[in-house]
Short mmCIF file of C-alpha atoms and ligand atoms in Angstrom, two decimals:
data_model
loop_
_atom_site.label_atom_id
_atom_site.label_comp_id
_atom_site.label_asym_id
_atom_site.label_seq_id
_atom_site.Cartn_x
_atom_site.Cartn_y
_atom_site.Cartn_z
CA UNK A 32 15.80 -14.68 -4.02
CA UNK A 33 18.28 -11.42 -3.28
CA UNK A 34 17.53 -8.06 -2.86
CA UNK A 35 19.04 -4.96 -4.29
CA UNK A 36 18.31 -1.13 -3.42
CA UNK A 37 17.15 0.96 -5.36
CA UNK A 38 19.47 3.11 -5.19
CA UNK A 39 22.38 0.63 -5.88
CA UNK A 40 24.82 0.74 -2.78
CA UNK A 41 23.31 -0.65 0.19
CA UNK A 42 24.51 -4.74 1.20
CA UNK A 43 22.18 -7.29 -1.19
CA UNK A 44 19.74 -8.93 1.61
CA UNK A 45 17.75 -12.27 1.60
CA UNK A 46 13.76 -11.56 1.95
CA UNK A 47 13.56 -12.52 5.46
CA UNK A 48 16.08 -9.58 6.40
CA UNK A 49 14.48 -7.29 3.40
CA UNK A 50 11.35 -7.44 5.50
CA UNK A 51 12.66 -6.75 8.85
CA UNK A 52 14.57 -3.49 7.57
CA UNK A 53 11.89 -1.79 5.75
CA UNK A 54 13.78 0.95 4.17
CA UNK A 55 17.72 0.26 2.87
CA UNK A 56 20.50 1.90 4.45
CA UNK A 57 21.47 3.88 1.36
CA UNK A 58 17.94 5.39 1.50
CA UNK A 59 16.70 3.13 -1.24
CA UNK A 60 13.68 0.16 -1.48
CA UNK A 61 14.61 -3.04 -2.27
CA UNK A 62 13.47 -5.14 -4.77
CA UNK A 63 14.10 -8.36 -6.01
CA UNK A 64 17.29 -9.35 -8.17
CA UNK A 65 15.28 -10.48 -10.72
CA UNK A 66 11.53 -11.02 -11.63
CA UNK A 67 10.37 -14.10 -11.32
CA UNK A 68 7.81 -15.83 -14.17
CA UNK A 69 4.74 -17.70 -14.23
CA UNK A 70 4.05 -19.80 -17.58
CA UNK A 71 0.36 -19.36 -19.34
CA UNK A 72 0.61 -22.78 -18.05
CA UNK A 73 1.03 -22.05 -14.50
CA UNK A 74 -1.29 -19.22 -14.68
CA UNK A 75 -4.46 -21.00 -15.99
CA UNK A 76 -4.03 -23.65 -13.27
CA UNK A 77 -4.52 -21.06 -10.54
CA UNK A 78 -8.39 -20.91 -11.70
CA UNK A 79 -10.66 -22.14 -9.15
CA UNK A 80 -8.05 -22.56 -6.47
CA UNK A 81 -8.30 -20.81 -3.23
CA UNK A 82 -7.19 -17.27 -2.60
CA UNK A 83 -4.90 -18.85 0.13
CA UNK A 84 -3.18 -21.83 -2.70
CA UNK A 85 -2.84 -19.10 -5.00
CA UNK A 86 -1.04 -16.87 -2.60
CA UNK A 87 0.95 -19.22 -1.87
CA UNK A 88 1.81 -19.94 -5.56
CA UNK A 89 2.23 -16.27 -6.69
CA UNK A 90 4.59 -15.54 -3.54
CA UNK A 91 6.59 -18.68 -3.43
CA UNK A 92 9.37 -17.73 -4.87
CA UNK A 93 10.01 -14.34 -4.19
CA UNK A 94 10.28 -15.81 -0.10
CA UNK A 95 13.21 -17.80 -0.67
CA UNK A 96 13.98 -20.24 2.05
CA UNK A 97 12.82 -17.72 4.62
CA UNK A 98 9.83 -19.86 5.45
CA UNK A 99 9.56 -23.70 5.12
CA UNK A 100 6.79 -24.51 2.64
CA UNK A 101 4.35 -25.62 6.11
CA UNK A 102 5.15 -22.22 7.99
CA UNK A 103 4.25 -19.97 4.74
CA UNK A 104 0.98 -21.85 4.13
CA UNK A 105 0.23 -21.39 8.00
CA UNK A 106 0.89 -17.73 7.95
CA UNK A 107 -1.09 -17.44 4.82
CA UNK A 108 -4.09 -19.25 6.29
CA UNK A 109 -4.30 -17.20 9.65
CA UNK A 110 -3.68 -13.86 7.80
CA UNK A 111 -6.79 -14.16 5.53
CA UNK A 112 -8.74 -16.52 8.09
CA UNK A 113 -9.59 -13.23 9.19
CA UNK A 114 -11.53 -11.92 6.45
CA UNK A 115 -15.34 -11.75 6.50
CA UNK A 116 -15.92 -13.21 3.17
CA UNK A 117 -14.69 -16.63 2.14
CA UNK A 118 -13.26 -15.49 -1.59
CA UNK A 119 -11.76 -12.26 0.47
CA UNK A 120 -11.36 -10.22 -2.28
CA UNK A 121 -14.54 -10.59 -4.21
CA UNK A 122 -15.31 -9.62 -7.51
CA UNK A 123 -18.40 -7.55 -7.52
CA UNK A 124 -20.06 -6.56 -11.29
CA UNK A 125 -20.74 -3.13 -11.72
CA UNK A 126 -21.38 -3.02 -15.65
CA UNK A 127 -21.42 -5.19 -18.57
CA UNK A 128 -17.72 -5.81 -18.77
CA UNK A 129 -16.74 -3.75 -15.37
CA UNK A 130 -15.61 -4.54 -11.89
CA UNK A 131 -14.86 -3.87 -8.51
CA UNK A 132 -12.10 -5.65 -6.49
CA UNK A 133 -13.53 -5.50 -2.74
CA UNK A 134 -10.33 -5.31 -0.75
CA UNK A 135 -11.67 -3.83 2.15
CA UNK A 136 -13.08 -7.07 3.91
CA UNK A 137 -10.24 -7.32 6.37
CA UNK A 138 -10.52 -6.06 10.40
CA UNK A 139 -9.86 -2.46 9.35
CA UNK A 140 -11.52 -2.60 6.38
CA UNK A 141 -9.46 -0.91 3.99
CA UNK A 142 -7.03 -2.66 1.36
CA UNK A 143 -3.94 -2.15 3.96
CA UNK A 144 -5.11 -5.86 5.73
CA UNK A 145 -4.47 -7.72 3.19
CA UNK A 146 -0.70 -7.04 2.83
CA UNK A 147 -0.27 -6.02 6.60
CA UNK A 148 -2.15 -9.13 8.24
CA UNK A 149 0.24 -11.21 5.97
CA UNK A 150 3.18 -9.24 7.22
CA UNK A 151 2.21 -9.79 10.92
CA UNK A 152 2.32 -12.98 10.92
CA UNK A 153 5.65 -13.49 8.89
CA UNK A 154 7.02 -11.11 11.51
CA UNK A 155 5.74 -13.13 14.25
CA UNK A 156 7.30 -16.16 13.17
CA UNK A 157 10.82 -14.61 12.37
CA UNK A 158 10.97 -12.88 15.71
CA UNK A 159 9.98 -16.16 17.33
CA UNK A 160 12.47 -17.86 15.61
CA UNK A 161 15.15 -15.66 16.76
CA UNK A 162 14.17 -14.21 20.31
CA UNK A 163 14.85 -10.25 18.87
CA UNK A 164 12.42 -7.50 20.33
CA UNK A 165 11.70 -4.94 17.44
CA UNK A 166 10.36 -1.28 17.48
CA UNK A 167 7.94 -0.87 14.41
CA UNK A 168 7.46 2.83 12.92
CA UNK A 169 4.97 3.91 10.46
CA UNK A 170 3.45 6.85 8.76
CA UNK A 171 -0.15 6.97 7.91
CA UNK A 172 -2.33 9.10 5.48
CA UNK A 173 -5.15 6.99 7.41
CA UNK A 174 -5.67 3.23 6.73
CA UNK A 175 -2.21 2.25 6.84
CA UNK A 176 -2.05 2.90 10.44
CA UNK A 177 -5.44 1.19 11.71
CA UNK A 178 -4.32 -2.00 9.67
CA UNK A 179 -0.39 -1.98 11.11
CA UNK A 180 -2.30 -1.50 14.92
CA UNK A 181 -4.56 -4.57 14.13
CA UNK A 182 -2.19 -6.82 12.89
CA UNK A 183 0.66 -6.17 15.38
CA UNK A 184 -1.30 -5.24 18.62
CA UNK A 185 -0.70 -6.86 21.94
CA UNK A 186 2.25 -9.62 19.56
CA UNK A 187 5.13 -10.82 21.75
CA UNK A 188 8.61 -8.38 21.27
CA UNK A 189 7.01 -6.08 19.31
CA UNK A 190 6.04 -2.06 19.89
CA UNK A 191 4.19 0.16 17.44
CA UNK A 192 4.11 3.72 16.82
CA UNK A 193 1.92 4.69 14.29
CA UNK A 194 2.87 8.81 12.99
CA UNK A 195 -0.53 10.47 11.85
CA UNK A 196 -1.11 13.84 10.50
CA UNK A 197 -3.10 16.01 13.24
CA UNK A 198 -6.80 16.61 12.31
CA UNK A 199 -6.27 15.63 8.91
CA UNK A 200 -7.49 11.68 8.87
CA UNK A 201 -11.44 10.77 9.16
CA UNK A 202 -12.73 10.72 12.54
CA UNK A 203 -13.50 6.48 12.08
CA UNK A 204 -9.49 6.30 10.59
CA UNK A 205 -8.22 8.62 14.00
CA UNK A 206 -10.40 6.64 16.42
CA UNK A 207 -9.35 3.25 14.48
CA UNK A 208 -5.74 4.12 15.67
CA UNK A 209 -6.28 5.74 18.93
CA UNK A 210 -8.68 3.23 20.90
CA UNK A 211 -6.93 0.20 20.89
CA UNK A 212 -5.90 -0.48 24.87
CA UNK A 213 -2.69 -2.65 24.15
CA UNK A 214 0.30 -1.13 25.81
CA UNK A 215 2.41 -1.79 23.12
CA UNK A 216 0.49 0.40 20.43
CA UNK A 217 1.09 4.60 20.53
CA UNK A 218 -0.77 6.57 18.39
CA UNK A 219 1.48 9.74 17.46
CA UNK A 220 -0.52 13.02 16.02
CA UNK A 221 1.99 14.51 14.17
CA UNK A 222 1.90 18.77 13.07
CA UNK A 223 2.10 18.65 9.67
CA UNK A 224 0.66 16.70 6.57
CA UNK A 225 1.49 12.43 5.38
CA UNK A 226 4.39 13.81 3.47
CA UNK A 227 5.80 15.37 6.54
CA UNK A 228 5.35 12.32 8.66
CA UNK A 229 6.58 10.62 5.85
CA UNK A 230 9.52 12.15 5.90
CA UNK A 231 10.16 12.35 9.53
CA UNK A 232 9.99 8.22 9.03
CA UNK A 233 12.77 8.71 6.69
CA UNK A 234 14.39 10.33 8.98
CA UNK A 235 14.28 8.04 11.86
CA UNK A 236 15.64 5.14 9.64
CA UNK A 237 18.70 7.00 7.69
CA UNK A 238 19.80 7.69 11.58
CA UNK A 239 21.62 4.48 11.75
CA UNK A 240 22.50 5.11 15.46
CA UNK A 241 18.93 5.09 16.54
CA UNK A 242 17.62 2.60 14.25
CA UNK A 243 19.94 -0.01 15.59
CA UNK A 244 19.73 1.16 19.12
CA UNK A 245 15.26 0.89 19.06
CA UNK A 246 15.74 -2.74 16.39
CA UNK A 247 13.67 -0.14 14.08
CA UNK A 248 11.82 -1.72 11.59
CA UNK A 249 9.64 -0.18 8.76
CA UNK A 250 5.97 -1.38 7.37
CA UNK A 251 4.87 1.09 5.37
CA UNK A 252 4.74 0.06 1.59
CA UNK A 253 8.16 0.74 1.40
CA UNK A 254 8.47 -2.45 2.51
CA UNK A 255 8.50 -4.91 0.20
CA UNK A 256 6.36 -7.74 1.30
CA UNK A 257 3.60 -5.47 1.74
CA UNK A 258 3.91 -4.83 -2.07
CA UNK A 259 4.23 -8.49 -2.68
CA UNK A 260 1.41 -9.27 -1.15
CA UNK A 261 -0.43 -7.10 -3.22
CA UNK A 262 0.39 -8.82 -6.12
CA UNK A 263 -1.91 -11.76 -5.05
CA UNK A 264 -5.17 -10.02 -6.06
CA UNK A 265 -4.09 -9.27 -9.62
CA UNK A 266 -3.51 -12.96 -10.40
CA UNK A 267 -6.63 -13.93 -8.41
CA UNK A 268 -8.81 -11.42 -10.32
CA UNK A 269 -7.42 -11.28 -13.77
CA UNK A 270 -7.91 -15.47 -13.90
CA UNK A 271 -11.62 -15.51 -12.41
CA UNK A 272 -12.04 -13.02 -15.58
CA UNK A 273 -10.03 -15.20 -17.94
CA UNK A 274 -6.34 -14.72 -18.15
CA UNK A 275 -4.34 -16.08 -18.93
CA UNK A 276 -6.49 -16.59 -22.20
CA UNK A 277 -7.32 -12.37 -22.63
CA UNK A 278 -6.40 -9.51 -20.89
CA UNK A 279 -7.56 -7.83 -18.15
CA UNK A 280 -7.30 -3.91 -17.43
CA UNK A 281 -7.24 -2.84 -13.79
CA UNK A 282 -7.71 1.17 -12.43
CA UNK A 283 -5.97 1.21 -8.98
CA UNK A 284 -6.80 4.79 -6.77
CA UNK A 285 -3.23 5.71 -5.94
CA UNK A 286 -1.34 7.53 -3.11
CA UNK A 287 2.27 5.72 -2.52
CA UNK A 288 2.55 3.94 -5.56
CA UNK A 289 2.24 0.27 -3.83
CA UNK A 290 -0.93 -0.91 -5.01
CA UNK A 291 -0.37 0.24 -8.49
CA UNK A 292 2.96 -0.91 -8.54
CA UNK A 293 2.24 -4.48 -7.71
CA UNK A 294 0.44 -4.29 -10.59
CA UNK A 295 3.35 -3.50 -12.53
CA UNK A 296 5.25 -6.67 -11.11
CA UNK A 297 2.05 -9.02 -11.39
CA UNK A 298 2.67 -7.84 -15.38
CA UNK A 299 5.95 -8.50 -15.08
CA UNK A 300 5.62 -12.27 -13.92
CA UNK A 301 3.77 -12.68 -16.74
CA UNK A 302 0.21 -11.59 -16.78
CA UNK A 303 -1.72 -10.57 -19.20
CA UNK A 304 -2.97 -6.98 -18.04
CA UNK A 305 -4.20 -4.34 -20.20
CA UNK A 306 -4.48 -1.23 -19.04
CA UNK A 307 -3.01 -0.34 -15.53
CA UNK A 308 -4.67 3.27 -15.18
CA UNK A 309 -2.91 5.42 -12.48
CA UNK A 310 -6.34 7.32 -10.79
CA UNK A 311 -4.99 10.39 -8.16
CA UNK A 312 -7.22 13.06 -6.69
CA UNK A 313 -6.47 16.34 -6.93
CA UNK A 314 -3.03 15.60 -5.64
CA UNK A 315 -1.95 14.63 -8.79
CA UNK A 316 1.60 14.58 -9.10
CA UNK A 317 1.73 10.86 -11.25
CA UNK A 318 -1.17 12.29 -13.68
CA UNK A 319 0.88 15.20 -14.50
CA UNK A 320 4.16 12.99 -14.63
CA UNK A 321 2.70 11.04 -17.09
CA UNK A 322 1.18 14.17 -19.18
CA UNK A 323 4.24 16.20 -18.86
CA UNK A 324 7.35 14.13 -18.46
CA UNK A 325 8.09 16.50 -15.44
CA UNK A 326 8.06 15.14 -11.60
CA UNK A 327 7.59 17.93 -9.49
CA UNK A 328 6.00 18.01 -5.73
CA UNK A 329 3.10 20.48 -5.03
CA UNK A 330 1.30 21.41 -1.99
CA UNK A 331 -0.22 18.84 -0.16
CA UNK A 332 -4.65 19.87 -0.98
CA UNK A 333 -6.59 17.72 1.68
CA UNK A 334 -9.28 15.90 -0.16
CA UNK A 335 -12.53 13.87 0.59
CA UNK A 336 -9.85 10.66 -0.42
CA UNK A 337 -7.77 11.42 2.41
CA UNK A 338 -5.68 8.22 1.74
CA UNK A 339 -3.98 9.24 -1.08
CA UNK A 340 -3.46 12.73 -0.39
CA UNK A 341 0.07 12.37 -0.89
CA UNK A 342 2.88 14.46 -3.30
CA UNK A 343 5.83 12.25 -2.55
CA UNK A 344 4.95 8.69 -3.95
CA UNK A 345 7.44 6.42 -2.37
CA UNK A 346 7.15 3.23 -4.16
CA UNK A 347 7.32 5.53 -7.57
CA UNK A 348 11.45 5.20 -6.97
CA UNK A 349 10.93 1.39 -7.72
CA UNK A 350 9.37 1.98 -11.25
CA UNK A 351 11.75 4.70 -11.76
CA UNK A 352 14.84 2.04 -10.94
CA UNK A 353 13.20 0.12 -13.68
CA UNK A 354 12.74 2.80 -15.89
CA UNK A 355 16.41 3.96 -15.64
CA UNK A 356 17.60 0.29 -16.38
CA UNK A 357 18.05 -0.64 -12.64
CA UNK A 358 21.13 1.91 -12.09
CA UNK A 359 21.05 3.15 -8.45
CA UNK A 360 23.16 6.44 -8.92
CA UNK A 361 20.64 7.32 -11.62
CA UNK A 362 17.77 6.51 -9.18
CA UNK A 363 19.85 8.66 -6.22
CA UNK A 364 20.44 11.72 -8.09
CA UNK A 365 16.90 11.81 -9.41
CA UNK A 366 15.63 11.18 -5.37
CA UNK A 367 17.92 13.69 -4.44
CA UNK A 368 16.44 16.47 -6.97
CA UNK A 369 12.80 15.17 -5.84
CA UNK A 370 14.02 16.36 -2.33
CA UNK A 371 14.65 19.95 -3.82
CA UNK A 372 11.52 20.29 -5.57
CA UNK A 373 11.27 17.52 -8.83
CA UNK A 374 13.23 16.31 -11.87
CA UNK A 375 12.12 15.80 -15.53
CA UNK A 376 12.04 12.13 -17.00
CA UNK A 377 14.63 11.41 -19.81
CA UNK A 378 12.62 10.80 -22.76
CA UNK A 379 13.26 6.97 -22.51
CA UNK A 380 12.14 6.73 -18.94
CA UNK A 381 8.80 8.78 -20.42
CA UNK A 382 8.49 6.64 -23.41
CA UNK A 383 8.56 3.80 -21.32
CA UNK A 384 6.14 5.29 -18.37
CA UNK A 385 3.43 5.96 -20.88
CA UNK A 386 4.09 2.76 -22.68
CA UNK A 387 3.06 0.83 -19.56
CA UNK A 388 0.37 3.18 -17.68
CA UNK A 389 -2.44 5.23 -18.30
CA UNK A 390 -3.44 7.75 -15.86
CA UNK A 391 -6.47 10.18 -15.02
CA UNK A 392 -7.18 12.66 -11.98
CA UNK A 393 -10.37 12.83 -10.28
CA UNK A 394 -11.44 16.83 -8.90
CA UNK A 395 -13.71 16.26 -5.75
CA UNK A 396 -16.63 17.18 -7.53
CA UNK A 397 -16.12 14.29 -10.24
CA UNK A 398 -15.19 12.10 -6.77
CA UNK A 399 -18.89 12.95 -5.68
CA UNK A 400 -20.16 12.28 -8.96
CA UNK A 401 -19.03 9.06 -9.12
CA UNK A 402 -20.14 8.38 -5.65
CA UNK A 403 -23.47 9.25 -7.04
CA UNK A 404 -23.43 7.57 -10.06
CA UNK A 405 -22.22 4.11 -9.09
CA UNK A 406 -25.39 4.45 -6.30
CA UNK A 407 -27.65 5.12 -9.37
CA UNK A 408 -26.26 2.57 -11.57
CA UNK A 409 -25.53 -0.45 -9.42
CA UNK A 410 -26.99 0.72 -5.77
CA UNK A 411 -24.12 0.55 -3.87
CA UNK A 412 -22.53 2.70 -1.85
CA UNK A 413 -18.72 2.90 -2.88
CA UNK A 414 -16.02 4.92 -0.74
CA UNK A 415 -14.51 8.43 -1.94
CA UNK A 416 -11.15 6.40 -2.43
CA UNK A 417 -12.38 3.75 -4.81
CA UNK A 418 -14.87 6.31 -6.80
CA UNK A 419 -11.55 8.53 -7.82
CA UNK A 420 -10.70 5.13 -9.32
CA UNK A 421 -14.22 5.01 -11.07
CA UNK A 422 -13.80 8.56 -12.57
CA UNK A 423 -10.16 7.16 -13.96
CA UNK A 424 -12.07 3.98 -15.17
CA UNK A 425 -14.82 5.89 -17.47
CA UNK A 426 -12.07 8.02 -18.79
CA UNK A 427 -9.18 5.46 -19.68
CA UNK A 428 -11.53 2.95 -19.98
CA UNK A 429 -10.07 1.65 -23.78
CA UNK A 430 -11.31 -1.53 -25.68
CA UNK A 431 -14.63 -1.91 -24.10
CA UNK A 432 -13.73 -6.15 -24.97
CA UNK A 433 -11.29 -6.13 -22.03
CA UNK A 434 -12.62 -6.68 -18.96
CA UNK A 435 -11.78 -3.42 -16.69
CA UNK A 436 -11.45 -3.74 -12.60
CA UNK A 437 -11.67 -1.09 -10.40
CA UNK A 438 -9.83 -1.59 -7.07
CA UNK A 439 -12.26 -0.53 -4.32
CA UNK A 440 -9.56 -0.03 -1.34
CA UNK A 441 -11.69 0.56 1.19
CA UNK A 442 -15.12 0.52 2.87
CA UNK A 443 -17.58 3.34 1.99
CA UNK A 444 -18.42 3.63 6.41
CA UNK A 445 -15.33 4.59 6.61
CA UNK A 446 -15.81 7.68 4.96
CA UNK A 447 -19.89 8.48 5.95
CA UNK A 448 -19.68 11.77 5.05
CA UNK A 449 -18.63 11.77 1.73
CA UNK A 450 -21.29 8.98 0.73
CA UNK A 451 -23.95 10.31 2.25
CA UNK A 452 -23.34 14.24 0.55
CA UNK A 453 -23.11 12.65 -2.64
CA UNK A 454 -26.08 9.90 -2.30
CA UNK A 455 -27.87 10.84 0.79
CA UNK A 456 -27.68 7.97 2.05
CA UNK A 457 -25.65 7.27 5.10
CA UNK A 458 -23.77 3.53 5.07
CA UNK A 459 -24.26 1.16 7.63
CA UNK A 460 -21.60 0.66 10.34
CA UNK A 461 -20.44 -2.68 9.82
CA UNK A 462 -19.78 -4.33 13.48
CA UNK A 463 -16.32 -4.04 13.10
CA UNK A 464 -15.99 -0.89 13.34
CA UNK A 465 -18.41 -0.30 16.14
CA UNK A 466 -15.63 -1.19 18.49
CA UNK A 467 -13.55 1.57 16.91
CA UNK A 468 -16.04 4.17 17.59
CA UNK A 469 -16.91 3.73 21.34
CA UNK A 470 -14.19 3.78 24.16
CA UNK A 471 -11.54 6.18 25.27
CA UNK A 472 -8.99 7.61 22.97
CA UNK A 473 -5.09 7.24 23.61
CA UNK A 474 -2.81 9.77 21.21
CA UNK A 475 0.28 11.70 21.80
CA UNK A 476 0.69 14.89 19.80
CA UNK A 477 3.86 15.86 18.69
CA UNK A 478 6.25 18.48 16.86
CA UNK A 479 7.28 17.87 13.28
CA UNK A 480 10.86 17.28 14.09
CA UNK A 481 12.89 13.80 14.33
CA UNK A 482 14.42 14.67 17.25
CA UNK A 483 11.15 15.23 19.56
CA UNK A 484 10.09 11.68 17.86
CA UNK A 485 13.28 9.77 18.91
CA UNK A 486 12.75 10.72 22.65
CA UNK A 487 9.34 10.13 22.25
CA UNK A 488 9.85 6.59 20.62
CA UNK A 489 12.95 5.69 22.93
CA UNK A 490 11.40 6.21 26.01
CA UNK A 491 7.98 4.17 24.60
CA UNK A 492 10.27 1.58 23.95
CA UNK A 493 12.15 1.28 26.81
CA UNK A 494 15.06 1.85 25.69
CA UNK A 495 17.55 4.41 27.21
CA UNK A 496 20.09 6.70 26.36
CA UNK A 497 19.96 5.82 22.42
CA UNK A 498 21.98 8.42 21.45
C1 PLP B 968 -3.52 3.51 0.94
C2 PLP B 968 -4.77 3.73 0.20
C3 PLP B 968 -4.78 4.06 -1.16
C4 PLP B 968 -3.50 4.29 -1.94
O1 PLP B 968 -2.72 3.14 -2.08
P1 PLP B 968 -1.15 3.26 -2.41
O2 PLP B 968 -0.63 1.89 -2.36
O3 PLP B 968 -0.58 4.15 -1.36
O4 PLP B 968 -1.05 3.87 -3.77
C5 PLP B 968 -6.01 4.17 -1.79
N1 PLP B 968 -7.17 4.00 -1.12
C6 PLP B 968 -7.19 3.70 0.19
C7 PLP B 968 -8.50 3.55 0.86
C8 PLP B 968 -6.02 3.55 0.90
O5 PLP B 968 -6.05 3.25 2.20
#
């Protein structure tokens, strides 16, 4: 399997070096040449398997011969080994044809560990292979961060540096980050919001000099096999509720655009889903792309779902590759507009948009609401993140026939707070996090500004004189 940018003029890579670049040197994502299919055939012999056989089935082909068929089964197995419940993403019933998709039973307990613990390990094993030492970069609107730390903390030829926004991640997410005692993780507290840090990250990889001189390398969703291994869960849940015989809808709480969009390639393999509803918080720049053609940044408004306060969806440029019939100048001069403010869809790439996805925003008080009302209805406590996607649910929520999952991304103790205002009831810790919360924190603040980073990062890395 090859990779192409999205924005059509960066060299056509092989997965394994796809991975280990993160972001393409044109600025674009990569994604795969072409989609690969599943039969109804194939699809309806993935019920009752593992989650680990059908991983392995679902990603196959989009590795290549990066891994031998042993060493991808044995990453597989030690990624989700780790996971506190043995179908790891259970299905949990909610209402009389509704769902929740518990990601969030990974060490950090958010959604990120199930794409990030996979990625570890396939990192581990390329790096082995090939003796390189690699300098790993990320930007976090919380969970991302805690679940990169945990699956690449104290690994052979590897440092992190995780780029936070100052004071505006939970307390459990900061501390999650910033207690770990492994010399090769740095927690940086950046001044500014995710979109800033986000684009500080950009920053640090379109600087070719420095990003070959630190062996930079990029796992934030912008890298693909985080988005590939997202795609696992679709198949996984959509056959336990009977595809490939009927659809199944899913509502995925959205920041960057990955979850969602391995949604959108999970459909395009072949199955069956019915509604993919788009749910944002009250930074809703994909709701209003979707109800007015227009794609146009706002402010960043910090929310109670700090995880997807974001106004610059990354993985959006994938979908809008496909949208624009996979031309990367198209893709570049729309990216390039984004940067000054936002573009308006062509009506084909809007006809197409609102063919595929349905969307809905959730205000904070409907977020509490929904906290409230799934504790009434079901008695469980459900975090801020995954009740936005709740709100989306009720109001998208189409043939009542189809079976309609909610993905719940995270863990309702990491966001205390929020559950207990709207239910009164605080959640317990899960022991897990305990560790998180006791011990000394370790954080380095710094300016919003590339060039304060690269020191920063250079001299963590021990490297000199990049520049
Ligand atoms: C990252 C995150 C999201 C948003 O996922 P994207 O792939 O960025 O759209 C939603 N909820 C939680 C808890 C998250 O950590």
């Amino acid at each position: 399997m090859r990779y192409v940018s999205t924005r059509g003029s960066a060299p056509v890579l092989g997965f394994e070096e796809a991975m280990l670049a993160g972001l393409a040197r044109d600025g674009g994502l990569y994604v795969p040449e072409t989609w690969p299919t599943m039969s109804a055939a194939e699809i309806a012999a993935l019920a009752g398997l593992t989650y680990e056989e059908t991983a392995f089935r679902v990603m196959r082909p989009f590795v290549g011969d990066a891994f031998s068929d042993d060493e991808f089964r044995g990453i597989i197995a030690r990624a989700y080994g780790r996971f506190d419940h043995a179908a790891r993403v259970p299905l949990v019933q909610t209402g009389p044809n509704d769902w929740l998709l518990e990601l969030f039973h990974g060490p950090t307990l958010a959604f990120k560990d199930v794409a990030m613990q996979l990625i570890g390990g396939m990192f581990e094993t390329s790096l082995a292979r090939t003796g390189k030492r690699i300098t790993i970069v990320g930007a976090t609107s919380g969970d991302t961060g805690s679940a990169a730390i945990e699956a690449f903390r104290g690994k052979e030829g590897v440092e992190v540096f995780i780029l936070f926004p100052d004071g505006r991640v939970s307390d459990v997410q900061r501390r999650q980050m910033t207690t770990p005692v492994e010399a090769n993780v740095h927690a940086l507290a950046i001044a500014g919001d995710f979109d800033d840090a986000q684009a500080r990250l950009k920053d640090l990889f379109n600087d070719h000099a420095f990003r070959d001189g630190v062996g930079l390398a990029g796992v934030n969703s912008i890298n693909w096999a985080r988005v590939l291994a997202q795609v696992v869960y679709y198949f996984t849940a959509a056959v336990a509720l009977g595809a490939p015989h009927r659809p199944v809808s899913f509502t995925v709480p959205t920041g960057n655009f990955g979850d969602i969009f391995a949604g959108h390639v999970a459909r395009r393999m072949g199955l069956p889903i019915g509604r993919l509803v788009i749910a944002t918080n009250q930074n809703d720049i994909l709701h209003r792309t979707l109800e007015t053609g227009e794609h146009r940044r706002g402010s960043v408004e910090p929310s109670i779902s700090p995880s997807m306060d974001i106004q610059v969806s990354s993985n959006f440029e994938r979908l809008l590759f496909e949208l624009y019939d996979r031309e990367g100048p198209a893709v570049a001069e729309l990216m390039g507009e984004l940067g000054k403010g936002g573009f308006a869809l062509s009506q084909g790439a809007l006809g197409r948009l609102r063919a595929e996805f349905d969307s809905a925003r959730a205000s904070e008080a409907e977020t509490t609401a929904a906290i409230a009302e799934a504790y009434r209805a079901t008695g469980m406590l459900v975090c801020p993140h995954t009740a936005v996607g709740l709100h989306a649910a009720k109001v998208r929520r189409g043939d009542p026939a189809v079976p309609m999952v909610v993905l719940a991304t995270a863990h309702p103790a990491k966001f205390p707070d929020a559950v207990e205002a709207a239910t009164g009831r605080r959640p317990d810790l899960p022991e897990r996090l305990a560790e998180a919360l006791s011990g000394p924190e370790r954080v380095e603040k710094v300016a919003n500004d590339v060039a304060a980073l690269q020191a920063l990062i250079a001299r963590g890395a021990g490297v000199e004189a990049v520049r």
